[in-house]
């Protein structure tokens, strides 16, 4: 197999068989490591899957994590279609959290939920977009590489938020690095609550209406990227900048708007975390969600369907992994990160590793 | 009968659905110049890549000097005395000629010992074959013709007995091409074997001893060059009668549609790429710009198409200065609205997005048109209808508008660009290298279309490095050298040699 040679696999096999094989390979190596530290791989796998999907609460948590990953995954994919590698999801979520909190500080004492929810959603998107705008602007007008600037903006966001938490946001006399609790008007309706409206009894989990927003975003993403003028410009700039100029597109503008689009999508993850779950902003609420988004987009091949599936995988790993580490003290949280790393390695970097081996199976008879 | 240098038997190669080589057998004799011709996608390059070890054949055998061999990579090929000169040179621009030549074959532990040995060897090679290359020149500062000779030297230095050249004259002036042919003949006379891959029939007739014609992955003819003429070869390549002449009625041009005045262009370092360009194109007229590539024609086209901002000058279109519509730089989108369409020189880099489908490429640059929108989304049916109309009008193959543009052959890609650009019914057409890398069948169609547009009263500015094309299509010919227009010749008085002198003479 030489680089650049057209793939000999049919498209459906490229999209299903290869990712599955990659996933299995990652799991196999994990199993080996688990066995080496003296645990039973099969039992651990059962605990992991059982923790993620085996009971109502588990499923709720899995889907809650999935929701966040869909947002950051879409964010990375949006930028990627414009040829930009947005590493800055983490910082964008963080700053979006600030936007959500400020909106709550300002209005949650008197505004009803009907206005509060849309307002906080807008605030998260606006702040996320604003934080992504600057790297986008620097890339488009000054040629500063987006990877470098978005990483730097993550650090700037972390430093800024650290300062704000310690000096401004922390409750007076409190020891918790978090804001005050926000009024109920700003809460996203939880799944348990919404189930109640329909007469269903659902377990108490942080899963909330953000999941539906995430799914709507997936559909909109698909429409915008593949079926609108602006998406056409986005993809053209991303694949062939010269052709974009030829077609009269304003490349800098597309780059900047693409980054804002990406930032706004990432920002929505803050709504899921803050208004869906904790109802206050904790200093560590982002917890690597922006970085997992990179893996989600990579594995989901920047397509909403793929992103939903891979977000579900990473959501299940996060939830099942937490359960597993409670049951098996030998298997720490780091182990779960190790598995995630292996999946990224196999699905991203070694994407076509197995292609030459399975290609003969699909070869048409001459 | 001379000895057999290389024998290929029953070579078969597939890439997925594409059957690139079907049971190809070929004999190349030592001490001869062997041409391999065929349309784009006929499988010439694949065949040579197999011989040079880039690809492995699915089945078939290779014999070098009557010994069966397995060529797994280019190292094997070099060891067997096979050298390749690529269409795109593989040189390090800021290294000297000598350094480039020893690259990868430095010999010795220290660089100096290798370089010294190479210098002596190189002097000998230079003398033997009349290559005339200065070993200490920096490669980036050499002209294309000389860079190509460095590539040839590289192959010879590695002991090549068989030299494969892929489209060697694509970037050369007629004079440079002649020099190359002299070198190739010298190589042959010293017993080397030369294989050239080309689609230019004239060269094949001029320089080769034997010709293999390929079509759709198969060998359709093996002939002695002396026994055939251009028309025979063209018919063999395409598989039907081809009309190489463009039929064109005489026509009196109408009003001046495009009037370019005192246009100049400086790059960042202040080097003048265009110097005081003045030209006019009238309705119903094709004005051809001839010149060796890199003498400002590309820049002129880019400036007029709004891709590069002119430093000075005016571009009057129906009396209106398009350079000063909005500030100093005309945007391609505004030019299109006004009625100036552009078929770019570099189809795959500018005119198309290869990973996009044909129907998406049919709206590139016209993606704001109202008739393809439905609300804020595209009307996909209308898009596909549009692409289907192009496919039908221009005989684009395969006929599936959902295929990616990169899956089409060069000729069909060009038809997509042409269809798109003339669909908006522009008054002025800026055309760059319309048939570069395009197969003969498509060339015929593209030429006919251009003449038809001229007859409909469009003003066409044609930039091409193919002199034959300029001569066949133009009503007036301008010659560019060193960023200036150095001569104007009415088409009926022009000859290839005359233009060649203008192109090269003034430049030096």
mmCIF file of N, CA and C in Angstrom, chain A residues 43-155:
data_model
loop_
_atom_site.group_PDB
_atom_site.id
_atom_site.type_symbol
_atom_site.label_atom_id
_atom_site.label_comp_id
_atom_site.label_asym_id
_atom_site.label_seq_id
_atom_site.Cartn_x
_atom_site.Cartn_y
_atom_site.Cartn_z
ATOM 1 N N UNK A 43 -13.931 -9.661 32.408
ATOM 2 C CA UNK A 43 -14.763 -9.168 33.493
ATOM 3 C C UNK A 43 -14.793 -7.630 33.471
ATOM 4 N N UNK A 44 -13.624 -7.045 33.228
ATOM 5 C CA UNK A 44 -13.548 -5.592 33.187
ATOM 6 C C UNK A 44 -14.397 -5.032 32.055
ATOM 7 N N UNK A 45 -14.344 -5.702 30.910
ATOM 8 C CA UNK A 45 -15.130 -5.233 29.768
ATOM 9 C C UNK A 45 -16.611 -5.279 30.109
ATOM 10 N N UNK A 46 -17.001 -6.376 30.800
ATOM 11 C CA UNK A 46 -18.412 -6.493 31.185
ATOM 12 C C UNK A 46 -18.804 -5.365 32.132
ATOM 13 N N UNK A 47 -17.902 -5.069 33.102
ATOM 14 C CA UNK A 47 -18.175 -3.993 34.051
ATOM 15 C C UNK A 47 -18.279 -2.651 33.339
ATOM 16 N N UNK A 48 -17.373 -2.466 32.362
ATOM 17 C CA UNK A 48 -17.330 -1.201 31.627
ATOM 18 C C UNK A 48 -18.628 -1.001 30.846
ATOM 19 N N UNK A 49 -18.984 -2.010 30.066
ATOM 20 C CA UNK A 49 -20.199 -1.896 29.254
ATOM 21 C C UNK A 49 -21.428 -1.829 30.145
ATOM 22 N N UNK A 50 -21.420 -2.665 31.207
ATOM 23 C CA UNK A 50 -22.538 -2.647 32.132
ATOM 24 C C UNK A 50 -22.686 -1.289 32.803
ATOM 25 N N UNK A 51 -21.554 -0.676 33.162
ATOM 26 C CA UNK A 51 -21.589 0.627 33.801
ATOM 27 C C UNK A 51 -22.144 1.701 32.882
ATOM 28 N N UNK A 52 -21.889 1.548 31.605
ATOM 29 C CA UNK A 52 -22.336 2.569 30.665
ATOM 30 C C UNK A 52 -23.778 2.358 30.217
ATOM 31 N N UNK A 53 -24.167 1.107 30.029
ATOM 32 C CA UNK A 53 -25.490 0.859 29.438
ATOM 33 C C UNK A 53 -26.366 -0.079 30.254
ATOM 34 N N UNK A 54 -25.820 -0.618 31.370
ATOM 35 C CA UNK A 54 -26.515 -1.697 32.057
ATOM 36 C C UNK A 54 -27.709 -1.288 32.900
ATOM 37 N N UNK A 55 -27.776 -0.012 33.298
ATOM 38 C CA UNK A 55 -28.888 0.396 34.164
ATOM 39 C C UNK A 55 -29.236 1.846 33.856
ATOM 40 N N UNK A 56 -30.436 2.239 34.236
ATOM 41 C CA UNK A 56 -30.980 3.546 33.871
ATOM 42 C C UNK A 56 -30.067 4.711 34.163
ATOM 43 N N UNK A 57 -29.531 4.766 35.390
ATOM 44 C CA UNK A 57 -28.665 5.891 35.742
ATOM 45 C C UNK A 57 -27.410 5.928 34.890
ATOM 46 N N UNK A 58 -26.889 4.711 34.667
ATOM 47 C CA UNK A 58 -25.688 4.614 33.828
ATOM 48 C C UNK A 58 -25.937 5.201 32.449
ATOM 49 N N UNK A 59 -27.059 4.799 31.865
ATOM 50 C CA UNK A 59 -27.400 5.305 30.529
ATOM 51 C C UNK A 59 -27.533 6.826 30.564
ATOM 52 N N UNK A 60 -28.193 7.332 31.614
ATOM 53 C CA UNK A 60 -28.377 8.775 31.741
ATOM 54 C C UNK A 60 -27.036 9.504 31.748
ATOM 55 N N UNK A 61 -26.105 9.005 32.564
ATOM 56 C CA UNK A 61 -24.788 9.647 32.633
ATOM 57 C C UNK A 61 -24.057 9.542 31.293
ATOM 58 N N UNK A 62 -24.133 8.333 30.687
ATOM 59 C CA UNK A 62 -23.476 8.154 29.388
ATOM 60 C C UNK A 62 -23.972 9.203 28.398
ATOM 61 N N UNK A 63 -25.304 9.368 28.336
ATOM 62 C CA UNK A 63 -25.856 10.315 27.363
ATOM 63 C C UNK A 63 -25.530 11.766 27.735
ATOM 64 N N UNK A 64 -25.406 12.008 29.035
ATOM 65 C CA UNK A 64 -25.027 13.353 29.465
ATOM 66 C C UNK A 64 -23.626 13.695 28.945
ATOM 67 N N UNK A 65 -22.686 12.758 29.140
ATOM 68 C CA UNK A 65 -21.328 13.000 28.618
ATOM 69 C C UNK A 65 -21.340 13.089 27.102
ATOM 70 N N UNK A 66 -22.158 12.197 26.487
ATOM 71 C CA UNK A 66 -22.248 12.199 25.019
ATOM 72 C C UNK A 66 -22.648 13.577 24.504
ATOM 73 N N UNK A 67 -23.644 14.200 25.186
ATOM 74 C CA UNK A 67 -24.128 15.509 24.752
ATOM 75 C C UNK A 67 -22.978 16.520 24.646
ATOM 76 N N UNK A 68 -22.184 16.578 25.704
ATOM 77 C CA UNK A 68 -21.063 17.523 25.694
ATOM 78 C C UNK A 68 -20.092 17.237 24.563
ATOM 79 N N UNK A 69 -19.809 15.943 24.373
ATOM 80 C CA UNK A 69 -18.845 15.571 23.331
ATOM 81 C C UNK A 69 -19.370 15.864 21.930
ATOM 82 N N UNK A 70 -20.695 15.771 21.755
ATOM 83 C CA UNK A 70 -21.250 16.109 20.433
ATOM 84 C C UNK A 70 -20.952 17.572 20.128
ATOM 85 N N UNK A 71 -21.183 18.443 21.126
ATOM 86 C CA UNK A 71 -20.935 19.866 20.881
ATOM 87 C C UNK A 71 -19.481 20.138 20.519
ATOM 88 N N UNK A 72 -18.563 19.610 21.327
ATOM 89 C CA UNK A 72 -17.163 19.918 21.035
ATOM 90 C C UNK A 72 -16.698 19.183 19.774
ATOM 91 N N UNK A 73 -17.267 18.007 19.522
ATOM 92 C CA UNK A 73 -16.934 17.282 18.290
ATOM 93 C C UNK A 73 -17.371 18.072 17.064
ATOM 94 N N UNK A 74 -18.587 18.590 17.108
ATOM 95 C CA UNK A 74 -19.083 19.395 15.984
ATOM 96 C C UNK A 74 -18.211 20.633 15.814
ATOM 97 N N UNK A 75 -17.792 21.199 16.917
ATOM 98 C CA UNK A 75 -16.957 22.393 16.863
ATOM 99 C C UNK A 75 -15.663 22.124 16.101
ATOM 100 N N UNK A 76 -14.989 21.038 16.460
ATOM 101 C CA UNK A 76 -13.742 20.689 15.775
ATOM 102 C C UNK A 76 -14.015 20.407 14.302
ATOM 103 N N UNK A 77 -15.120 19.689 14.031
ATOM 104 C CA UNK A 77 -15.446 19.343 12.643
ATOM 105 C C UNK A 77 -15.736 20.591 11.818
ATOM 106 N N UNK A 78 -16.458 21.553 12.405
ATOM 107 C CA UNK A 78 -16.806 22.775 11.669
ATOM 108 C C UNK A 78 -15.542 23.477 11.207
ATOM 109 N N UNK A 79 -14.594 23.634 12.131
ATOM 110 C CA UNK A 79 -13.339 24.292 11.769
ATOM 111 C C UNK A 79 -12.577 23.447 10.757
ATOM 112 N N UNK A 80 -12.640 22.145 10.954
ATOM 113 C CA UNK A 80 -11.883 21.250 10.083
ATOM 114 C C UNK A 80 -12.330 21.357 8.630
ATOM 115 N N UNK A 81 -13.640 21.538 8.419
ATOM 116 C CA UNK A 81 -14.132 21.672 7.047
ATOM 117 C C UNK A 81 -13.590 22.928 6.378
ATOM 118 N N UNK A 82 -13.189 23.913 7.194
ATOM 119 C CA UNK A 82 -12.563 25.095 6.612
ATOM 120 C C UNK A 82 -11.050 24.962 6.606
ATOM 121 N N UNK A 83 -10.554 23.748 6.842
ATOM 122 C CA UNK A 83 -9.118 23.508 6.822
ATOM 123 C C UNK A 83 -8.411 24.010 8.066
ATOM 124 N N UNK A 84 -9.152 24.194 9.158
ATOM 125 C CA UNK A 84 -8.550 24.732 10.386
ATOM 126 C C UNK A 84 -8.613 23.681 11.477
ATOM 127 N N UNK A 85 -7.538 23.557 12.237
ATOM 128 C CA UNK A 85 -7.518 22.575 13.306
ATOM 129 C C UNK A 85 -7.770 23.321 14.616
ATOM 130 N N UNK A 86 -8.980 23.259 15.089
ATOM 131 C CA UNK A 86 -9.362 23.986 16.291
ATOM 132 C C UNK A 86 -9.047 23.178 17.546
ATOM 133 N N UNK A 87 -7.910 23.514 18.165
ATOM 134 C CA UNK A 87 -7.511 22.819 19.392
ATOM 135 C C UNK A 87 -8.119 23.548 20.584
ATOM 136 N N UNK A 88 -8.788 24.665 20.297
ATOM 137 C CA UNK A 88 -9.181 25.573 21.368
ATOM 138 C C UNK A 88 -10.537 25.306 21.991
ATOM 139 N N UNK A 89 -11.149 24.150 21.713
ATOM 140 C CA UNK A 89 -12.465 23.850 22.263
ATOM 141 C C UNK A 89 -12.533 24.028 23.765
ATOM 142 N N UNK A 90 -11.484 23.571 24.442
ATOM 143 C CA UNK A 90 -11.448 23.642 25.900
ATOM 144 C C UNK A 90 -11.629 25.085 26.386
ATOM 145 N N UNK A 91 -10.838 25.980 25.823
ATOM 146 C CA UNK A 91 -10.914 27.379 26.226
ATOM 147 C C UNK A 91 -12.251 27.998 25.836
ATOM 148 N N UNK A 92 -12.757 27.598 24.660
ATOM 149 C CA UNK A 92 -14.030 28.157 24.213
ATOM 150 C C UNK A 92 -15.176 27.738 25.139
ATOM 151 N N UNK A 93 -15.150 26.485 25.585
ATOM 152 C CA UNK A 93 -16.172 26.038 26.529
ATOM 153 C C UNK A 93 -16.040 26.820 27.839
ATOM 154 N N UNK A 94 -14.798 26.997 28.264
ATOM 155 C CA UNK A 94 -14.536 27.678 29.524
ATOM 156 C C UNK A 94 -15.112 29.105 29.502
ATOM 157 N N UNK A 95 -14.760 29.838 28.444
ATOM 158 C CA UNK A 95 -15.210 31.233 28.348
ATOM 159 C C UNK A 95 -16.731 31.282 28.146
ATOM 160 N N UNK A 96 -17.266 30.302 27.409
ATOM 161 C CA UNK A 96 -18.719 30.245 27.247
ATOM 162 C C UNK A 96 -19.380 30.078 28.617
ATOM 163 N N UNK A 97 -18.722 29.298 29.490
ATOM 164 C CA UNK A 97 -19.226 29.141 30.854
ATOM 165 C C UNK A 97 -19.304 30.483 31.557
ATOM 166 N N UNK A 98 -18.300 31.325 31.310
ATOM 167 C CA UNK A 98 -18.309 32.663 31.887
ATOM 168 C C UNK A 98 -19.524 33.447 31.377
ATOM 169 N N UNK A 99 -19.768 33.327 30.057
ATOM 170 C CA UNK A 99 -20.908 34.022 29.466
ATOM 171 C C UNK A 99 -22.214 33.587 30.122
ATOM 172 N N UNK A 100 -22.362 32.264 30.274
ATOM 173 C CA UNK A 100 -23.576 31.724 30.890
ATOM 174 C C UNK A 100 -23.717 32.269 32.314
ATOM 175 N N UNK A 101 -22.624 32.249 33.051
ATOM 176 C CA UNK A 101 -22.670 32.696 34.441
ATOM 177 C C UNK A 101 -23.017 34.177 34.528
ATOM 178 N N UNK A 102 -22.392 34.989 33.676
ATOM 179 C CA UNK A 102 -22.675 36.422 33.708
ATOM 180 C C UNK A 102 -24.154 36.679 33.430
ATOM 181 N N UNK A 103 -24.691 35.942 32.440
ATOM 182 C CA UNK A 103 -26.114 36.110 32.125
ATOM 183 C C UNK A 103 -26.969 35.759 33.342
ATOM 184 N N UNK A 104 -26.559 34.704 34.048
ATOM 185 C CA UNK A 104 -27.325 34.306 35.222
ATOM 186 C C UNK A 104 -27.213 35.341 36.340
ATOM 187 N N UNK A 105 -25.964 35.813 36.577
ATOM 188 C CA UNK A 105 -25.779 36.855 37.600
ATOM 189 C C UNK A 105 -26.687 38.039 37.317
ATOM 190 N N UNK A 106 -26.744 38.403 36.048
ATOM 191 C CA UNK A 106 -27.454 39.635 35.698
ATOM 192 C C UNK A 106 -28.975 39.464 35.770
ATOM 193 N N UNK A 107 -29.462 38.323 35.336
ATOM 194 C CA UNK A 107 -30.912 38.242 35.116
ATOM 195 C C UNK A 107 -31.651 37.200 35.930
ATOM 196 N N UNK A 108 -30.948 36.220 36.550
ATOM 197 C CA UNK A 108 -31.705 35.088 37.092
ATOM 198 C C UNK A 108 -32.551 35.449 38.311
ATOM 199 N N UNK A 109 -32.331 36.658 38.878
ATOM 200 C CA UNK A 109 -33.120 37.012 40.059
ATOM 201 C C UNK A 109 -34.552 37.395 39.701
ATOM 202 N N UNK A 110 -34.763 37.819 38.467
ATOM 203 C CA UNK A 110 -36.130 38.258 38.152
ATOM 204 C C UNK A 110 -36.692 37.696 36.853
ATOM 205 N N UNK A 111 -35.855 37.161 35.966
ATOM 206 C CA UNK A 111 -36.374 36.775 34.659
ATOM 207 C C UNK A 111 -36.959 35.365 34.691
ATOM 208 N N UNK A 112 -38.086 35.138 34.034
ATOM 209 C CA UNK A 112 -38.667 33.795 34.024
ATOM 210 C C UNK A 112 -37.900 32.857 33.083
ATOM 211 N N UNK A 113 -38.135 31.566 33.274
ATOM 212 C CA UNK A 113 -37.395 30.548 32.518
ATOM 213 C C UNK A 113 -37.562 30.699 31.009
ATOM 214 N N UNK A 114 -38.737 31.134 30.565
ATOM 215 C CA UNK A 114 -38.995 31.278 29.123
ATOM 216 C C UNK A 114 -37.947 32.166 28.451
ATOM 217 N N UNK A 115 -37.527 33.228 29.164
ATOM 218 C CA UNK A 115 -36.501 34.100 28.586
ATOM 219 C C UNK A 115 -35.114 33.669 28.994
ATOM 220 N N UNK A 116 -35.036 33.139 30.194
ATOM 221 C CA UNK A 116 -33.726 32.826 30.758
ATOM 222 C C UNK A 116 -32.991 31.765 29.934
ATOM 223 N N UNK A 117 -33.717 30.700 29.557
ATOM 224 C CA UNK A 117 -33.053 29.601 28.847
ATOM 225 C C UNK A 117 -32.486 30.051 27.491
ATOM 226 N N UNK A 118 -33.321 30.699 26.631
ATOM 227 C CA UNK A 118 -32.745 31.175 25.365
ATOM 228 C C UNK A 118 -31.604 32.162 25.576
ATOM 229 N N UNK A 119 -31.746 33.001 26.588
ATOM 230 C CA UNK A 119 -30.733 34.016 26.848
ATOM 231 C C UNK A 119 -29.389 33.370 27.199
ATOM 232 N N UNK A 120 -29.435 32.377 28.085
ATOM 233 C CA UNK A 120 -28.175 31.742 28.468
ATOM 234 C C UNK A 120 -27.574 30.963 27.304
ATOM 235 N N UNK A 121 -28.438 30.362 26.488
ATOM 236 C CA UNK A 121 -27.930 29.645 25.314
ATOM 237 C C UNK A 121 -27.209 30.620 24.383
ATOM 238 N N UNK A 122 -27.855 31.783 24.147
ATOM 239 C CA UNK A 122 -27.227 32.800 23.300
ATOM 240 C C UNK A 122 -25.897 33.258 23.903
ATOM 241 N N UNK A 123 -25.903 33.448 25.224
ATOM 242 C CA UNK A 123 -24.685 33.932 25.873
ATOM 243 C C UNK A 123 -23.553 32.937 25.692
ATOM 244 N N UNK A 124 -23.867 31.645 25.844
ATOM 245 C CA UNK A 124 -22.807 30.644 25.708
ATOM 246 C C UNK A 124 -22.240 30.658 24.289
ATOM 247 N N UNK A 125 -23.126 30.747 23.301
ATOM 248 C CA UNK A 125 -22.655 30.730 21.914
ATOM 249 C C UNK A 125 -21.851 31.993 21.601
ATOM 250 N N UNK A 126 -22.346 33.119 22.109
ATOM 251 C CA UNK A 126 -21.674 34.387 21.838
ATOM 252 C C UNK A 126 -20.268 34.406 22.438
ATOM 253 N N UNK A 127 -20.155 33.978 23.704
ATOM 254 C CA UNK A 127 -18.839 34.009 24.343
ATOM 255 C C UNK A 127 -17.896 32.984 23.718
ATOM 256 N N UNK A 128 -18.441 31.802 23.407
ATOM 257 C CA UNK A 128 -17.616 30.788 22.751
ATOM 258 C C UNK A 128 -17.109 31.293 21.419
ATOM 259 N N UNK A 129 -18.014 31.921 20.645
ATOM 260 C CA UNK A 129 -17.651 32.436 19.326
ATOM 261 C C UNK A 129 -16.618 33.538 19.467
ATOM 262 N N UNK A 130 -16.797 34.399 20.469
ATOM 263 C CA UNK A 130 -15.870 35.513 20.645
ATOM 264 C C UNK A 130 -14.466 35.006 20.956
ATOM 265 N N UNK A 131 -14.405 33.949 21.771
ATOM 266 C CA UNK A 131 -13.086 33.422 22.134
ATOM 267 C C UNK A 131 -12.414 32.744 20.937
ATOM 268 N N UNK A 132 -13.221 32.215 20.009
ATOM 269 C CA UNK A 132 -12.654 31.591 18.810
ATOM 270 C C UNK A 132 -12.394 32.634 17.730
ATOM 271 N N UNK A 133 -13.071 33.769 17.836
ATOM 272 C CA UNK A 133 -12.906 34.804 16.814
ATOM 273 C C UNK A 133 -11.462 35.281 16.743
ATOM 274 N N UNK A 134 -10.852 35.447 17.927
ATOM 275 C CA UNK A 134 -9.513 36.040 17.928
ATOM 276 C C UNK A 134 -8.469 35.172 17.219
ATOM 277 N N UNK A 135 -8.378 33.880 17.547
ATOM 278 C CA UNK A 135 -7.463 33.040 16.752
ATOM 279 C C UNK A 135 -7.830 33.050 15.264
ATOM 280 N N UNK A 136 -9.131 33.058 14.970
ATOM 281 C CA UNK A 136 -9.568 33.085 13.574
ATOM 282 C C UNK A 136 -9.079 34.339 12.876
ATOM 283 N N UNK A 137 -9.233 35.495 13.576
ATOM 284 C CA UNK A 137 -8.796 36.755 13.003
ATOM 285 C C UNK A 137 -7.291 36.748 12.788
ATOM 286 N N UNK A 138 -6.568 36.261 13.804
ATOM 287 C CA UNK A 138 -5.107 36.246 13.700
ATOM 288 C C UNK A 138 -4.649 35.346 12.568
ATOM 289 N N UNK A 139 -5.347 34.232 12.368
ATOM 290 C CA UNK A 139 -5.008 33.332 11.262
ATOM 291 C C UNK A 139 -5.282 33.994 9.912
ATOM 292 N N UNK A 140 -6.450 34.606 9.795
ATOM 293 C CA UNK A 140 -6.872 35.138 8.509
ATOM 294 C C UNK A 140 -6.082 36.383 8.121
ATOM 295 N N UNK A 141 -5.836 37.250 9.080
ATOM 296 C CA UNK A 141 -5.226 38.537 8.736
ATOM 297 C C UNK A 141 -3.737 38.591 8.997
ATOM 298 N N UNK A 142 -3.263 37.773 9.944
ATOM 299 C CA UNK A 142 -1.848 37.878 10.309
ATOM 300 C C UNK A 142 -1.079 36.600 10.007
ATOM 301 N N UNK A 143 -1.800 35.541 9.622
ATOM 302 C CA UNK A 143 -1.125 34.293 9.289
ATOM 303 C C UNK A 143 -0.580 33.545 10.502
ATOM 304 N N UNK A 144 -1.035 33.896 11.710
ATOM 305 C CA UNK A 144 -0.585 33.140 12.891
ATOM 306 C C UNK A 144 -1.295 31.792 12.872
ATOM 307 N N UNK A 145 -0.523 30.739 13.062
ATOM 308 C CA UNK A 145 -1.118 29.422 12.861
ATOM 309 C C UNK A 145 -2.175 29.112 13.915
ATOM 310 N N UNK A 146 -3.306 28.630 13.431
ATOM 311 C CA UNK A 146 -4.470 28.430 14.289
ATOM 312 C C UNK A 146 -4.196 27.424 15.402
ATOM 313 N N UNK A 147 -3.374 26.420 15.126
ATOM 314 C CA UNK A 147 -3.084 25.416 16.158
ATOM 315 C C UNK A 147 -2.368 26.075 17.328
ATOM 316 N N UNK A 148 -1.379 26.903 16.990
ATOM 317 C CA UNK A 148 -0.603 27.563 18.039
ATOM 318 C C UNK A 148 -1.485 28.535 18.816
ATOM 319 N N UNK A 149 -2.248 29.356 18.088
ATOM 320 C CA UNK A 149 -3.028 30.378 18.796
ATOM 321 C C UNK A 149 -4.137 29.755 19.629
ATOM 322 N N UNK A 150 -4.807 28.724 19.102
ATOM 323 C CA UNK A 150 -5.892 28.161 19.918
ATOM 324 C C UNK A 150 -5.347 27.497 21.182
ATOM 325 N N UNK A 151 -4.177 26.870 21.081
ATOM 326 C CA UNK A 151 -3.582 26.296 22.294
ATOM 327 C C UNK A 151 -3.274 27.416 23.288
ATOM 328 N N UNK A 152 -2.690 28.507 22.779
ATOM 329 C CA UNK A 152 -2.374 29.612 23.680
ATOM 330 C C UNK A 152 -3.645 30.178 24.298
ATOM 331 N N UNK A 153 -4.707 30.230 23.519
ATOM 332 C CA UNK A 153 -5.955 30.774 24.039
ATOM 333 C C UNK A 153 -6.571 29.866 25.103
ATOM 334 N N UNK A 154 -6.268 28.576 25.036
ATOM 335 C CA UNK A 154 -6.697 27.693 26.119
ATOM 336 C C UNK A 154 -6.040 28.107 27.433
ATOM 337 N N UNK A 155 -4.731 28.386 27.355
ATOM 338 C CA UNK A 155 -4.016 28.773 28.560
ATOM 339 C C UNK A 155 -4.495 30.129 29.056
#
